[in-house]
PDB file of C-alpha atoms in Angstrom:
ATOM      1  CA  UNK K   1      66.004 166.431 215.636  1.00 39.00           C
ATOM      2  CA  UNK K   2      62.954 164.331 215.658  1.00 40.00           C
ATOM      3  CA  UNK K   3      63.323 160.697 216.706  1.00 42.00           C
ATOM      4  CA  UNK K   4      60.492 158.349 215.878  1.00 40.00           C
ATOM      5  CA  UNK K   5      59.563 155.743 218.463  1.00 41.00           C
ATOM      6  CA  UNK K   6      61.495 152.581 217.991  1.00 45.00           C
ATOM      7  CA  UNK K   7      64.024 154.337 215.727  1.00 51.00           C
ATOM      8  CA  UNK K   8      67.601 155.184 216.620  1.00 65.00           C
ATOM      9  CA  UNK K   9      68.373 156.918 213.326  1.00 72.00           C
ATOM     10  CA  UNK K  10      68.750 160.673 213.564  1.00 85.00           C
ATOM     11  CA  UNK K  11      69.665 163.120 210.869  1.00 88.00           C
ATOM     12  CA  UNK K  12      71.396 165.567 213.267  1.00 89.00           C
ATOM     13  CA  UNK K  13      73.973 164.968 215.956  1.00 90.00           C
ATOM     14  CA  UNK K  14      73.842 166.145 219.572  1.00 90.00           C
ATOM     15  CA  UNK K  15      75.257 169.556 218.500  1.00 92.00           C
ATOM     16  CA  UNK K  16      72.565 169.942 215.808  1.00 90.00           C
ATOM     17  CA  UNK K  17      74.948 169.311 212.887  1.00 92.00           C
ATOM     18  CA  UNK K  18      73.643 167.499 209.824  1.00 92.00           C
ATOM     19  CA  UNK K  19      74.705 163.837 209.505  1.00 93.00           C
ATOM     20  CA  UNK K  20      73.751 163.336 205.811  1.00 94.00           C
ATOM     21  CA  UNK K  21      75.218 164.538 202.576  1.00 95.00           C
ATOM     22  CA  UNK K  22      73.193 167.031 200.500  1.00 93.00           C
ATOM     23  CA  UNK K  23      72.784 166.477 196.757  1.00 92.00           C
ATOM     24  CA  UNK K  24      75.570 169.010 196.115  1.00 94.00           C
ATOM     25  CA  UNK K  25      77.882 167.223 198.534  1.00 96.00           C
ATOM     26  CA  UNK K  26      77.096 163.829 196.983  1.00 97.00           C
ATOM     27  CA  UNK K  27      77.928 165.204 193.508  1.00 97.00           C
ATOM     28  CA  UNK K  28      81.192 166.739 194.798  1.00 98.00           C
ATOM     29  CA  UNK K  29      82.081 163.422 196.469  1.00 98.00           C
ATOM     30  CA  UNK K  30      81.530 161.470 193.228  1.00 98.00           C
ATOM     31  CA  UNK K  31      83.586 164.061 191.340  1.00 98.00           C
ATOM     32  CA  UNK K  32      86.423 163.758 193.792  1.00 98.00           C
ATOM     33  CA  UNK K  33      86.229 159.940 193.619  1.00 98.00           C
ATOM     34  CA  UNK K  34      87.116 160.175 189.920  1.00 98.00           C
ATOM     35  CA  UNK K  35      90.637 161.186 191.083  1.00 98.00           C
ATOM     36  CA  UNK K  36      90.984 158.318 193.601  1.00 97.00           C
ATOM     37  CA  UNK K  37      92.480 154.958 192.696  1.00 97.00           C
ATOM     38  CA  UNK K  38      90.141 152.614 190.862  1.00 97.00           C
ATOM     39  CA  UNK K  39      89.137 150.412 193.825  1.00 97.00           C
ATOM     40  CA  UNK K  40      88.414 153.387 196.066  1.00 98.00           C
ATOM     41  CA  UNK K  41      86.394 154.938 193.244  1.00 98.00           C
ATOM     42  CA  UNK K  42      84.166 151.886 192.834  1.00 98.00           C
ATOM     43  CA  UNK K  43      83.630 151.616 196.603  1.00 98.00           C
ATOM     44  CA  UNK K  44      82.656 155.267 196.719  1.00 98.00           C
ATOM     45  CA  UNK K  45      80.263 154.823 193.795  1.00 98.00           C
ATOM     46  CA  UNK K  46      78.670 151.738 195.378  1.00 98.00           C
ATOM     47  CA  UNK K  47      78.125 153.418 198.739  1.00 98.00           C
ATOM     48  CA  UNK K  48      76.682 156.531 197.077  1.00 98.00           C
ATOM     49  CA  UNK K  49      74.264 154.813 194.682  1.00 98.00           C
ATOM     50  CA  UNK K  50      73.082 152.009 196.944  1.00 98.00           C
ATOM     51  CA  UNK K  51      73.029 153.454 200.442  1.00 97.00           C
ATOM     52  CA  UNK K  52      74.559 150.179 201.700  1.00 97.00           C
ATOM     53  CA  UNK K  53      76.396 149.886 204.979  1.00 96.00           C
ATOM     54  CA  UNK K  54      80.191 149.816 204.592  1.00 96.00           C
ATOM     55  CA  UNK K  55      80.304 146.227 206.015  1.00 95.00           C
ATOM     56  CA  UNK K  56      77.721 145.166 203.359  1.00 96.00           C
ATOM     57  CA  UNK K  57      79.868 146.660 200.614  1.00 97.00           C
ATOM     58  CA  UNK K  58      82.957 144.930 201.928  1.00 96.00           C
ATOM     59  CA  UNK K  59      81.105 141.589 201.951  1.00 94.00           C
ATOM     60  CA  UNK K  60      80.027 142.037 198.333  1.00 96.00           C
ATOM     61  CA  UNK K  61      81.211 139.339 195.930  1.00 94.00           C
ATOM     62  CA  UNK K  62      81.321 139.317 192.136  1.00 94.00           C
ATOM     63  CA  UNK K  63      78.424 136.897 191.828  1.00 93.00           C
ATOM     64  CA  UNK K  64      76.089 139.296 193.687  1.00 95.00           C
ATOM     65  CA  UNK K  65      76.350 141.949 191.011  1.00 96.00           C
ATOM     66  CA  UNK K  66      73.570 141.144 188.596  1.00 96.00           C
ATOM     67  CA  UNK K  67      74.697 142.828 185.374  1.00 95.00           C
ATOM     68  CA  UNK K  68      71.684 141.839 183.293  1.00 95.00           C
ATOM     69  CA  UNK K  69      69.234 142.632 186.066  1.00 96.00           C
ATOM     70  CA  UNK K  70      71.030 145.991 186.771  1.00 97.00           C
ATOM     71  CA  UNK K  71      71.010 145.413 190.537  1.00 98.00           C
ATOM     72  CA  UNK K  72      73.509 144.770 193.303  1.00 98.00           C
ATOM     73  CA  UNK K  73      72.393 142.151 195.789  1.00 97.00           C
ATOM     74  CA  UNK K  74      73.485 142.780 199.374  1.00 96.00           C
ATOM     75  CA  UNK K  75      73.213 140.456 202.313  1.00 93.00           C
ATOM     76  CA  UNK K  76      71.559 142.471 205.152  1.00 87.00           C
ATOM     77  CA  UNK K  77      74.266 142.018 207.774  1.00 77.00           C
ATOM     78  CA  UNK K  78      72.416 143.892 210.533  1.00 71.00           C
ATOM     79  CA  UNK K  79      69.577 141.396 210.642  1.00 60.00           C
ATOM     80  CA  UNK K  80      69.470 138.818 213.470  1.00 66.00           C
ATOM     81  CA  UNK K  81      69.863 135.939 211.011  1.00 72.00           C
ATOM     82  CA  UNK K  82      72.070 135.432 207.946  1.00 80.00           C
ATOM     83  CA  UNK K  83      70.881 134.782 204.406  1.00 83.00           C
ATOM     84  CA  UNK K  84      68.584 137.769 204.062  1.00 89.00           C
ATOM     85  CA  UNK K  85      69.266 139.529 200.750  1.00 94.00           C
ATOM     86  CA  UNK K  86      68.015 142.697 199.063  1.00 96.00           C
ATOM     87  CA  UNK K  87      68.502 143.909 195.514  1.00 97.00           C
ATOM     88  CA  UNK K  88      69.217 147.571 194.915  1.00 98.00           C
ATOM     89  CA  UNK K  89      68.946 148.947 191.330  1.00 97.00           C
ATOM     90  CA  UNK K  90      71.930 151.006 190.187  1.00 98.00           C
ATOM     91  CA  UNK K  91      72.788 153.080 187.093  1.00 97.00           C
ATOM     92  CA  UNK K  92      74.541 151.286 184.224  1.00 97.00           C
ATOM     93  CA  UNK K  93      77.647 153.465 184.785  1.00 97.00           C
ATOM     94  CA  UNK K  94      78.136 151.932 188.241  1.00 98.00           C
ATOM     95  CA  UNK K  95      77.859 148.386 186.827  1.00 97.00           C
ATOM     96  CA  UNK K  96      80.250 149.254 184.015  1.00 97.00           C
ATOM     97  CA  UNK K  97      82.799 150.665 186.487  1.00 97.00           C
ATOM     98  CA  UNK K  98      82.524 147.590 188.710  1.00 97.00           C
ATOM     99  CA  UNK K  99      82.957 145.269 185.741  1.00 96.00           C
ATOM    100  CA  UNK K 100      85.957 147.173 184.426  1.00 96.00           C
ATOM    101  CA  UNK K 101      87.792 147.457 187.718  1.00 97.00           C
ATOM    102  CA  UNK K 102      86.886 144.149 189.281  1.00 95.00           C
ATOM    103  CA  UNK K 103      86.502 141.955 186.189  1.00 93.00           C
ATOM    104  CA  UNK K 104      82.954 140.865 187.083  1.00 93.00           C
ATOM    105  CA  UNK K 105      82.049 139.049 183.887  1.00 91.00           C
ATOM    106  CA  UNK K 106      85.313 137.080 183.957  1.00 89.00           C
ATOM    107  CA  UNK K 107      84.918 136.345 187.705  1.00 88.00           C
ATOM    108  CA  UNK K 108      81.309 135.176 187.211  1.00 87.00           C
ATOM    109  CA  UNK K 109      82.318 132.885 184.337  1.00 84.00           C
ATOM    110  CA  UNK K 110      85.249 131.462 186.230  1.00 81.00           C
ATOM    111  CA  UNK K 111      83.403 130.796 189.464  1.00 67.00           C
ATOM    112  CA  UNK K 112      81.955 127.441 188.255  1.00 57.00           C
ATOM    113  CA  UNK K 113      80.447 126.514 191.640  1.00 55.00           C
ATOM    114  CA  UNK K 114      83.447 127.771 193.636  1.00 57.00           C
ATOM    115  CA  UNK K 115      83.515 130.645 196.093  1.00 66.00           C
ATOM    116  CA  UNK K 116      83.281 134.087 194.540  1.00 80.00           C
ATOM    117  CA  UNK K 117      85.904 136.612 195.577  1.00 84.00           C
ATOM    118  CA  UNK K 118      85.133 139.820 197.490  1.00 90.00           C
ATOM    119  CA  UNK K 119      85.414 143.025 195.430  1.00 96.00           C
ATOM    120  CA  UNK K 120      87.373 144.957 198.017  1.00 96.00           C
ATOM    121  CA  UNK K 121      90.063 143.103 200.040  1.00 92.00           C
ATOM    122  CA  UNK K 122      90.009 145.654 202.877  1.00 96.00           C
ATOM    123  CA  UNK K 123      88.942 145.760 206.463  1.00 96.00           C
ATOM    124  CA  UNK K 124      86.432 148.340 207.746  1.00 96.00           C
ATOM    125  CA  UNK K 125      89.162 150.737 208.985  1.00 97.00           C
ATOM    126  CA  UNK K 126      90.929 150.844 205.628  1.00 97.00           C
ATOM    127  CA  UNK K 127      87.673 151.252 203.722  1.00 98.00           C
ATOM    128  CA  UNK K 128      86.532 154.005 206.049  1.00 96.00           C
ATOM    129  CA  UNK K 129      89.897 155.792 205.628  1.00 97.00           C
ATOM    130  CA  UNK K 130      89.630 155.606 201.825  1.00 97.00           C
ATOM    131  CA  UNK K 131      86.145 157.094 201.876  1.00 98.00           C
ATOM    132  CA  UNK K 132      87.278 159.804 204.284  1.00 97.00           C
ATOM    133  CA  UNK K 133      90.181 160.678 201.940  1.00 98.00           C
ATOM    134  CA  UNK K 134      87.711 161.274 199.095  1.00 98.00           C
ATOM    135  CA  UNK K 135      85.499 163.334 201.391  1.00 98.00           C
ATOM    136  CA  UNK K 136      88.553 165.534 202.184  1.00 98.00           C
ATOM    137  CA  UNK K 137      89.382 165.837 198.477  1.00 98.00           C
ATOM    138  CA  UNK K 138      85.781 166.972 197.939  1.00 98.00           C
ATOM    139  CA  UNK K 139      86.096 169.595 200.675  1.00 98.00           C
ATOM    140  CA  UNK K 140      83.409 167.876 202.809  1.00 98.00           C
ATOM    141  CA  UNK K 141      83.947 167.926 206.556  1.00 96.00           C
ATOM    142  CA  UNK K 142      81.747 167.483 209.634  1.00 95.00           C
ATOM    143  CA  UNK K 143      79.588 164.610 210.913  1.00 94.00           C
ATOM    144  CA  UNK K 144      78.304 163.874 207.365  1.00 96.00           C
ATOM    145  CA  UNK K 145      81.771 163.192 206.002  1.00 97.00           C
ATOM    146  CA  UNK K 146      81.552 159.417 206.480  1.00 96.00           C
ATOM    147  CA  UNK K 147      80.173 156.252 204.943  1.00 96.00           C
ATOM    148  CA  UNK K 148      77.137 156.661 207.261  1.00 95.00           C
ATOM    149  CA  UNK K 149      76.700 160.184 205.846  1.00 96.00           C
ATOM    150  CA  UNK K 150      76.487 158.642 202.334  1.00 97.00           C
ATOM    151  CA  UNK K 151      73.879 156.134 203.568  1.00 97.00           C
ATOM    152  CA  UNK K 152      71.801 158.867 205.158  1.00 95.00           C
ATOM    153  CA  UNK K 153      72.259 161.013 202.016  1.00 95.00           C
ATOM    154  CA  UNK K 154      70.931 158.185 199.885  1.00 96.00           C
ATOM    155  CA  UNK K 155      67.843 157.898 202.110  1.00 94.00           C
ATOM    156  CA  UNK K 156      67.187 161.631 202.070  1.00 92.00           C
ATOM    157  CA  UNK K 157      67.743 161.814 198.215  1.00 91.00           C
ATOM    158  CA  UNK K 158      65.378 158.854 197.625  1.00 92.00           C
ATOM    159  CA  UNK K 159      62.573 160.363 199.766  1.00 89.00           C
ATOM    160  CA  UNK K 160      63.027 163.799 198.173  1.00 86.00           C
ATOM    161  CA  UNK K 161      62.826 162.170 194.686  1.00 88.00           C
ATOM    162  CA  UNK K 162      59.399 160.766 195.638  1.00 87.00           C
ATOM    163  CA  UNK K 163      60.433 157.137 195.993  1.00 92.00           C
ATOM    164  CA  UNK K 164      57.823 155.383 198.218  1.00 92.00           C
ATOM    165  CA  UNK K 165      58.997 154.817 201.793  1.00 92.00           C
ATOM    166  CA  UNK K 166      58.453 151.082 201.624  1.00 94.00           C
ATOM    167  CA  UNK K 167      60.837 150.872 198.596  1.00 96.00           C
ATOM    168  CA  UNK K 168      63.468 152.986 200.363  1.00 95.00           C
ATOM    169  CA  UNK K 169      63.092 150.692 203.342  1.00 95.00           C
ATOM    170  CA  UNK K 170      63.700 147.661 201.160  1.00 95.00           C
ATOM    171  CA  UNK K 171      66.747 149.207 199.477  1.00 96.00           C
ATOM    172  CA  UNK K 172      68.335 150.238 202.802  1.00 95.00           C
ATOM    173  CA  UNK K 173      67.500 146.964 204.483  1.00 93.00           C
ATOM    174  CA  UNK K 174      65.639 148.523 207.410  1.00 91.00           C
ATOM    175  CA  UNK K 175      63.561 146.159 209.559  1.00 87.00           C
ATOM    176  CA  UNK K 176      61.072 148.901 210.518  1.00 89.00           C
ATOM    177  CA  UNK K 177      59.410 151.464 208.271  1.00 91.00           C
ATOM    178  CA  UNK K 178      59.646 153.944 211.159  1.00 89.00           C
ATOM    179  CA  UNK K 179      63.429 153.891 210.756  1.00 90.00           C
ATOM    180  CA  UNK K 180      63.125 154.801 207.058  1.00 91.00           C
ATOM    181  CA  UNK K 181      60.508 157.481 207.776  1.00 89.00           C
ATOM    182  CA  UNK K 182      63.171 159.676 209.518  1.00 88.00           C
ATOM    183  CA  UNK K 183      64.468 160.641 206.017  1.00 89.00           C
ATOM    184  CA  UNK K 184      61.200 162.476 205.372  1.00 83.00           C
ATOM    185  CA  UNK K 185      62.259 164.960 208.035  1.00 78.00           C
ATOM    186  CA  UNK K 186      65.052 166.420 205.929  1.00 78.00           C
ATOM    187  CA  UNK K 187      64.297 169.772 204.331  1.00 66.00           C
ATOM    188  CA  UNK K 188      64.015 169.244 200.643  1.00 68.00           C
ATOM    189  CA  UNK K 189      63.493 171.476 197.605  1.00 65.00           C
ATOM    190  CA  UNK K 190      59.692 171.265 197.916  1.00 60.00           C
ATOM    191  CA  UNK K 191      59.707 172.313 201.542  1.00 72.00           C
ATOM    192  CA  UNK K 192      62.196 175.070 200.791  1.00 75.00           C
ATOM    193  CA  UNK K 193      59.917 176.378 197.980  1.00 69.00           C
ATOM    194  CA  UNK K 194      56.950 176.411 200.371  1.00 64.00           C
ATOM    195  CA  UNK K 195      58.943 178.288 202.969  1.00 77.00           C
ATOM    196  CA  UNK K 196      60.022 180.831 200.383  1.00 79.00           C
ATOM    197  CA  UNK K 197      56.393 181.923 200.030  1.00 78.00           C
ATOM    198  CA  UNK K 198      56.687 183.419 203.556  1.00 76.00           C
ATOM    199  CA  UNK K 199      59.766 185.365 202.623  1.00 82.00           C
ATOM    200  CA  UNK K 200      58.249 187.419 199.811  1.00 75.00           C
TER     201      UNK K 200
END
């Protein structure tokens, strides 16, 4: 339960329970999301594949999904000032689902200088409830069964995949690298393999 100086992000709660989704749980969550309604499914995919905050997803508009650049552009809402954006690369399947469900291409053509519409017309409580329903369908419970658990799971998965910390920091919109570094504390496959040498 290491906490880096200046960082308030922790991967375990006060009772020592994990607050992030494992790779298996993330896969089960995405599988369960296939059975949710279309808007809930795209929200679940976006949270899983970008690590964005739920408020950042809910603020997302059609014009901030760059289909040709294969990125989703989020405004970093936790910063002290507005207008700070970050682009997070996503798989083509996520972009295709967003376009199909939310009509991105049509919305981007129709915008013509006007205000772009938000993709999910929900408040935080409704969005949180929809994500929690999918968690329950996936059989995931505990402190990690939340949008924040998806964000932490994204950070852990990125670090375990060898993504440089400064890039993970950029994708998650962290102001300090020390906040991102907490994800390196999660026990990954490599650390598990090293530990297994002692068990032989």
